[in-house]
Amino acid sequence: MKVLGIESSCDETGIAIYDSETGLLEDALYSQVDMHTEYGGVVPELASRDHIRRVLPLIRDVMVQADVTQKDIDAIAYTRGPGLIGALMVGSAIAKSIAFTWDVPVIGVHHMEGHLLAPMLEETPPEFPFVALLVSGGHTQLVSVKGVGQYDLLGESLDDAAGEAFDKTAMMLGLGYPGGPQVAALAERGVSGRFRFPRPMTDRPGLDFSFSGLKTFTLNTVQRQSVDGQVDEQTRADIARAFEDAVVDTLRIKCRRALRETNMKRLVIAGGVSANQHLREALGAMAMSEDATLYYARPAFCTDNGAMIAYAGCQRLLAGECDALDIRPMPRWPLETLTPVVMDGSL
Ligand code: KG4
Ligand code: ZN
């Protein structure tokens, strides 16, 4: 089955074609970063308008690259939510129009299920069951995953998501948007240990997170270190390093706790922040010491992309699911409410 995937939940238009028999055929991404940079974050209305401009030309490009025509596509998968409502409506309207015109089934995919399954596109995919750490701009969640659609929430952020904390820290350090990669790059030049940031909620039981206090701690540190409103270059790098160390350490402690509590030996990290090199190294070392294995996707499939939507949609379509054409986007949509995917009549 060849599935055309469309991702348009935020500021990236992602298109891909996934073939259930041969794997990923082609994927392409158009990032709106340059357009939103001058505003320091995503402007929802501009995002929607740009998706309208990009989706169809990108679909055409991907089909040409994959050497497929309309009659080769068996189904359409698009991001139904969560995300920005206007951006989601563009993907949903185009996906359903194409499906109607080509007379093929269409399915709306949960964006975080897409992230969660993205490591399945790699050469050594994880087997079920596993613990998943979802770390994106909007979500920080620990999930027990027994199969596609079988998700039990173990813990989540009570306030800011990890990616959001990276983005806000970037702003405080005078860096651009999206902040994560820029904070990580600055942190490379920083000295670990000059500043010690807290590891929120690690001194009490449970698997929930809180990152808003860390953000305030960063702001206070920046203010204390400023001379005439300026922070010198090395100090900025040292603050970035202290912030990154604190986030990575907090996530490491909670992931170790989740592995121990669930008795699982596989840890999957997904979402934009899982592209972070220090996080990968710290979790890899932790997993090894727990006799467990860490899995993640290539960096391009950690952040938003069409391939994960084509893949996740394909799994549900293969199990016989599809949506009616009048189904609406879901800007808010809890992951735990998804239906389990039943393959061959067994769970
Ligand atoms: O998954 P994603 O592309 O979009 C959402 O679904 O939110 O995640 C974007 C988030 C942003 O907050 C971005 O700053 C963060 O992921 N991010 C990173 C890195 N690359 C992206 N954070 C830390 N280190 C990175 N290398
Ligand atoms: Zn995402």
XYZ file of C-alpha atoms and ligand atoms in Angstrom:
374
model
C 0.000 0.000 0.000
C 1.390 3.414 -1.009
C 0.350 6.253 1.302
C 0.779 9.959 0.623
C 1.416 11.749 3.930
C 0.746 15.447 4.584
C 2.018 17.246 7.709
C 0.891 20.837 8.326
C 0.292 21.198 12.076
C 2.649 24.103 12.719
C 5.356 25.862 10.695
C 6.580 23.064 8.456
C 4.949 21.592 5.381
C 6.011 17.951 5.177
C 5.074 15.594 2.349
C 6.096 11.948 1.928
C 5.151 8.708 0.236
C 5.467 5.530 2.300
C 5.106 2.086 0.760
C 4.151 -0.675 3.212
C 6.126 -3.168 1.130
C 9.311 -1.292 0.291
C 9.445 1.493 2.902
C 9.801 5.233 2.480
C 9.874 6.241 -1.195
C 10.397 9.976 -0.884
C 9.918 12.850 1.494
C 10.284 16.615 1.334
C 9.963 19.473 3.769
C 9.360 23.162 3.407
C 10.228 25.071 6.592
C 8.678 28.472 7.277
C 11.398 29.384 9.797
C 12.709 32.340 7.760
C 9.227 33.839 7.562
C 8.534 33.618 11.324
C 12.046 34.540 12.510
C 11.453 38.297 12.556
C 8.496 37.773 14.934
C 10.460 35.512 17.331
C 7.927 32.678 16.989
C 5.224 31.176 14.804
C 2.504 33.585 13.597
C -0.477 31.239 13.098
C -2.189 33.184 10.298
C 1.026 33.474 8.276
C 1.645 29.755 8.840
C -1.784 28.791 7.437
C -1.373 30.988 4.367
C 2.049 29.570 3.620
C 0.828 25.966 3.926
C -1.771 26.825 1.265
C 1.037 27.994 -1.042
C 3.323 25.021 -0.390
C 1.286 21.830 -0.054
C 0.290 21.143 -3.662
C 3.647 22.031 -5.315
C 5.438 19.899 -2.719
C 3.092 16.950 -3.371
C 3.835 17.287 -7.085
C 7.602 17.353 -6.438
C 7.501 14.317 -4.159
C 5.435 12.317 -6.655
C 7.865 13.157 -9.464
C 10.877 12.254 -7.294
C 9.244 8.960 -6.243
C 8.272 8.299 -9.864
C 4.645 7.640 -8.988
C 1.431 8.933 -10.502
C -2.007 9.455 -9.051
C -3.091 5.892 -9.832
C -0.204 4.474 -7.747
C -1.375 6.174 -4.534
C -3.660 3.942 -2.455
C -4.529 6.332 0.387
C -3.913 9.767 1.920
C -2.813 10.412 5.516
C -2.749 13.902 7.008
C -2.155 15.432 10.427
C -5.551 15.860 12.068
C -4.166 17.346 15.311
C -3.009 18.535 17.748
C -1.664 21.789 16.313
C -2.632 25.239 15.051
C -6.215 25.117 13.833
C -5.673 27.139 10.638
C -2.607 25.133 9.670
C -4.421 21.847 10.367
C -7.404 22.963 8.284
C -5.189 23.483 5.240
C -3.765 19.953 5.398
C -7.125 18.434 6.181
C -8.984 20.233 3.383
C -6.341 19.382 0.791
C -6.044 15.756 1.950
C -9.788 15.199 1.808
C -10.151 16.971 -1.563
C -7.430 14.813 -3.111
C -8.898 11.653 -1.579
C -12.341 12.539 -2.940
C -10.987 13.339 -6.404
C -8.751 10.278 -6.640
C -11.362 8.090 -4.947
C -9.009 6.693 -2.303
C -9.403 6.436 1.493
C -8.161 9.192 3.780
C -7.079 9.047 7.419
C -6.405 11.773 9.975
C -3.271 11.057 12.022
C -2.422 12.173 15.568
C 0.731 14.293 15.274
C 2.305 12.834 18.434
C 1.568 9.272 17.299
C 3.465 10.229 14.164
C 6.454 11.377 16.251
C 6.234 8.310 18.471
C 6.375 5.927 15.492
C 9.039 7.865 13.513
C 11.909 5.639 14.798
C 10.119 2.751 13.000
C 11.385 4.287 9.754
C 14.998 3.561 10.743
C 17.079 0.483 9.929
C 16.758 -1.075 13.396
C 13.271 -0.175 14.573
C 12.238 -0.836 18.183
C 9.946 -3.760 18.921
C 6.918 -3.353 21.186
C 6.593 -2.861 24.120
C 8.702 0.190 24.953
C 8.766 3.371 27.003
C 8.538 6.486 24.836
C 9.747 9.938 25.797
C 7.966 12.465 23.582
C 9.770 15.791 23.676
C 8.588 18.432 21.245
C 7.733 22.126 21.262
C 4.265 21.464 22.641
C 4.569 18.173 24.543
C 6.748 16.429 27.106
C 5.296 13.013 27.882
C 6.414 9.601 29.056
C 4.258 6.900 27.525
C 4.084 3.142 27.939
C 3.644 1.773 24.424
C 2.374 -1.790 23.939
C 1.499 -1.444 20.255
C 0.201 1.086 17.737
C -2.564 2.999 19.512
C -1.939 1.254 22.851
C -0.656 4.140 24.896
C -0.669 4.635 28.665
C 0.455 8.015 29.860
C 3.071 7.597 32.618
C 3.772 11.282 33.155
C 3.822 14.657 31.435
C 4.819 18.272 31.891
C 2.561 20.200 34.219
C 3.515 23.463 32.500
C 5.989 24.208 29.672
C 7.181 21.528 27.266
C 10.930 20.868 27.075
C 11.130 22.347 23.556
C 9.223 25.410 24.677
C 11.751 25.914 27.508
C 14.570 25.684 24.929
C 12.804 28.252 22.732
C 12.242 30.687 25.621
C 15.819 30.271 26.859
C 17.013 31.068 23.338
C 15.064 34.309 23.434
C 16.589 35.276 26.812
C 20.050 34.620 25.392
C 19.352 36.777 22.348
C 19.165 33.808 19.966
C 16.623 33.306 17.206
C 13.718 30.956 16.712
C 13.466 27.934 16.830
C 15.664 28.050 19.878
C 16.546 24.420 20.550
C 19.268 23.932 17.930
C 20.722 27.407 18.623
C 20.876 26.901 22.402
C 22.487 23.504 21.773
C 25.089 25.082 19.455
C 25.890 27.840 21.976
C 26.070 25.277 24.797
C 28.847 23.471 22.878
C 31.122 26.427 23.670
C 29.971 26.579 27.295
C 31.670 25.173 30.384
C 29.657 22.619 32.342
C 29.416 23.330 36.059
C 30.013 27.099 36.144
C 26.297 27.545 36.860
C 24.176 24.891 38.522
C 20.516 24.893 37.471
C 17.824 22.890 39.332
C 16.550 19.474 38.152
C 12.829 20.146 38.655
C 10.662 17.468 40.297
C 13.410 14.854 40.441
C 13.550 14.851 44.259
C 10.044 13.434 44.611
C 8.382 10.301 43.244
C 6.419 10.320 40.003
C 7.023 10.807 36.305
C 5.639 14.286 35.734
C 7.797 17.213 34.629
C 7.858 20.961 35.153
C 10.057 23.258 33.076
C 8.681 26.706 33.810
C 10.806 27.142 36.969
C 13.915 26.404 34.938
C 12.949 29.167 32.564
C 12.674 31.652 35.476
C 16.008 30.416 36.814
C 17.587 31.120 33.422
C 16.094 34.615 33.332
C 17.380 35.418 36.838
C 20.845 34.139 35.951
C 20.946 36.210 32.762
C 19.886 39.316 34.699
C 22.443 38.756 37.474
C 25.239 38.318 34.932
C 24.340 41.376 32.854
C 26.571 44.405 32.850
C 24.856 47.436 31.276
C 22.255 45.074 29.823
C 24.919 42.898 28.163
C 26.113 39.378 28.992
C 29.561 38.454 27.681
C 29.850 35.701 25.086
C 31.433 33.049 27.347
C 28.855 33.648 30.087
C 26.006 33.260 27.584
C 27.519 29.966 26.439
C 27.958 28.812 30.062
C 24.304 29.636 30.822
C 23.158 27.750 27.697
C 25.264 24.789 28.838
C 23.846 24.878 32.380
C 20.301 25.018 31.015
C 20.871 22.153 28.575
C 22.598 20.058 31.260
C 19.614 20.581 33.585
C 17.020 19.586 30.964
C 19.036 16.559 29.833
C 19.679 15.414 33.396
C 16.021 15.825 34.367
C 14.883 13.802 31.354
C 17.534 11.143 32.084
C 16.404 10.721 35.682
C 12.722 10.430 34.699
C 13.410 8.015 31.831
C 15.443 5.757 34.145
C 12.605 5.822 36.637
C 10.084 4.956 33.898
C 12.193 2.001 32.672
C 12.512 0.667 36.210
C 8.826 1.138 37.063
C 7.589 -0.543 33.887
C 10.317 -3.192 33.791
C 10.837 -2.410 30.137
C 14.161 -2.665 28.335
C 13.517 -0.409 25.362
C 13.413 3.394 25.423
C 12.295 5.413 22.388
C 12.805 9.178 22.219
C 10.894 11.208 19.669
C 9.935 14.810 18.833
C 12.135 17.818 18.040
C 14.178 17.782 21.263
C 15.178 14.142 20.634
C 17.502 15.554 17.936
C 19.614 16.996 20.778
C 23.027 15.343 20.768
C 23.706 15.622 24.512
C 20.285 14.152 25.286
C 20.971 11.196 22.987
C 24.373 10.592 24.596
C 23.073 10.859 28.171
C 20.098 8.586 27.530
C 22.248 6.119 25.588
C 24.634 5.795 28.534
C 21.762 5.535 31.010
C 20.027 2.848 28.912
C 23.227 0.842 28.730
C 23.658 0.946 32.509
C 20.066 -0.312 32.851
C 20.737 -3.098 30.347
C 18.246 -1.398 28.012
C 18.435 -0.074 24.433
C 17.787 3.470 23.224
C 16.066 4.147 19.886
C 15.594 7.392 17.990
C 14.990 8.630 14.471
C 17.464 10.499 12.242
C 17.384 14.245 13.112
C 15.148 15.155 10.140
C 12.520 12.704 11.409
C 12.747 13.961 15.031
C 11.359 17.353 14.044
C 8.118 17.672 12.066
C 8.026 15.768 8.779
C 5.644 14.075 6.358
C 7.252 10.627 6.569
C 6.046 9.975 10.127
C 2.485 10.898 9.136
C 2.550 8.657 6.045
C 3.944 5.802 8.191
C 1.494 6.176 11.116
C -1.448 6.572 8.723
C -0.352 3.472 6.826
C -0.394 1.355 10.014
C -3.985 2.355 10.726
C -5.086 1.996 7.103
C -3.602 -1.517 6.954
C -5.746 -2.391 9.970
C -8.821 -1.298 8.022
C -9.327 2.175 9.477
C -10.281 5.213 7.424
C -12.172 8.447 8.040
C -15.325 9.949 6.592
C -14.793 13.066 4.492
C -16.673 15.291 6.973
C -14.290 14.596 9.857
C -12.866 17.751 11.458
C -9.355 18.729 12.576
C -8.647 18.385 16.313
C -6.420 21.245 17.594
C -6.526 19.560 21.044
C -6.420 15.777 21.079
C -5.075 13.647 23.989
C -2.833 10.811 22.758
C -4.292 8.336 25.260
C -7.720 8.564 23.617
C -6.517 6.920 20.383
C -7.953 3.525 19.479
C -5.687 0.454 19.596
C -4.769 -0.897 16.171
C -5.894 -4.476 15.738
C -3.864 -6.453 13.197
C -4.954 -9.948 12.118
C -7.665 -9.961 14.757
C -5.204 -10.004 17.681
C -3.984 -7.218 19.952
O 8.551 18.068 17.164
P 8.809 19.460 16.743
O 9.514 19.688 15.427
O 7.497 20.287 16.681
C 6.461 20.125 17.592
O 5.661 19.172 17.429
O 6.446 20.944 18.539
O 9.657 20.120 17.920
C 10.123 21.426 17.846
C 10.883 21.725 19.114
C 11.262 23.182 19.234
O 10.932 23.634 20.527
C 12.762 23.161 19.004
O 13.433 24.214 19.661
C 13.134 21.815 19.578
O 12.089 20.961 19.171
N 14.425 21.308 19.054
C 15.512 21.091 19.812
C 16.536 20.648 18.933
N 16.028 20.605 17.670
C 14.713 21.004 17.763
N 15.727 21.247 21.121
C 16.949 20.957 21.606
N 17.979 20.535 20.842
C 17.813 20.373 19.508
N 18.851 19.958 18.752
Zn 5.933 17.923 16.089
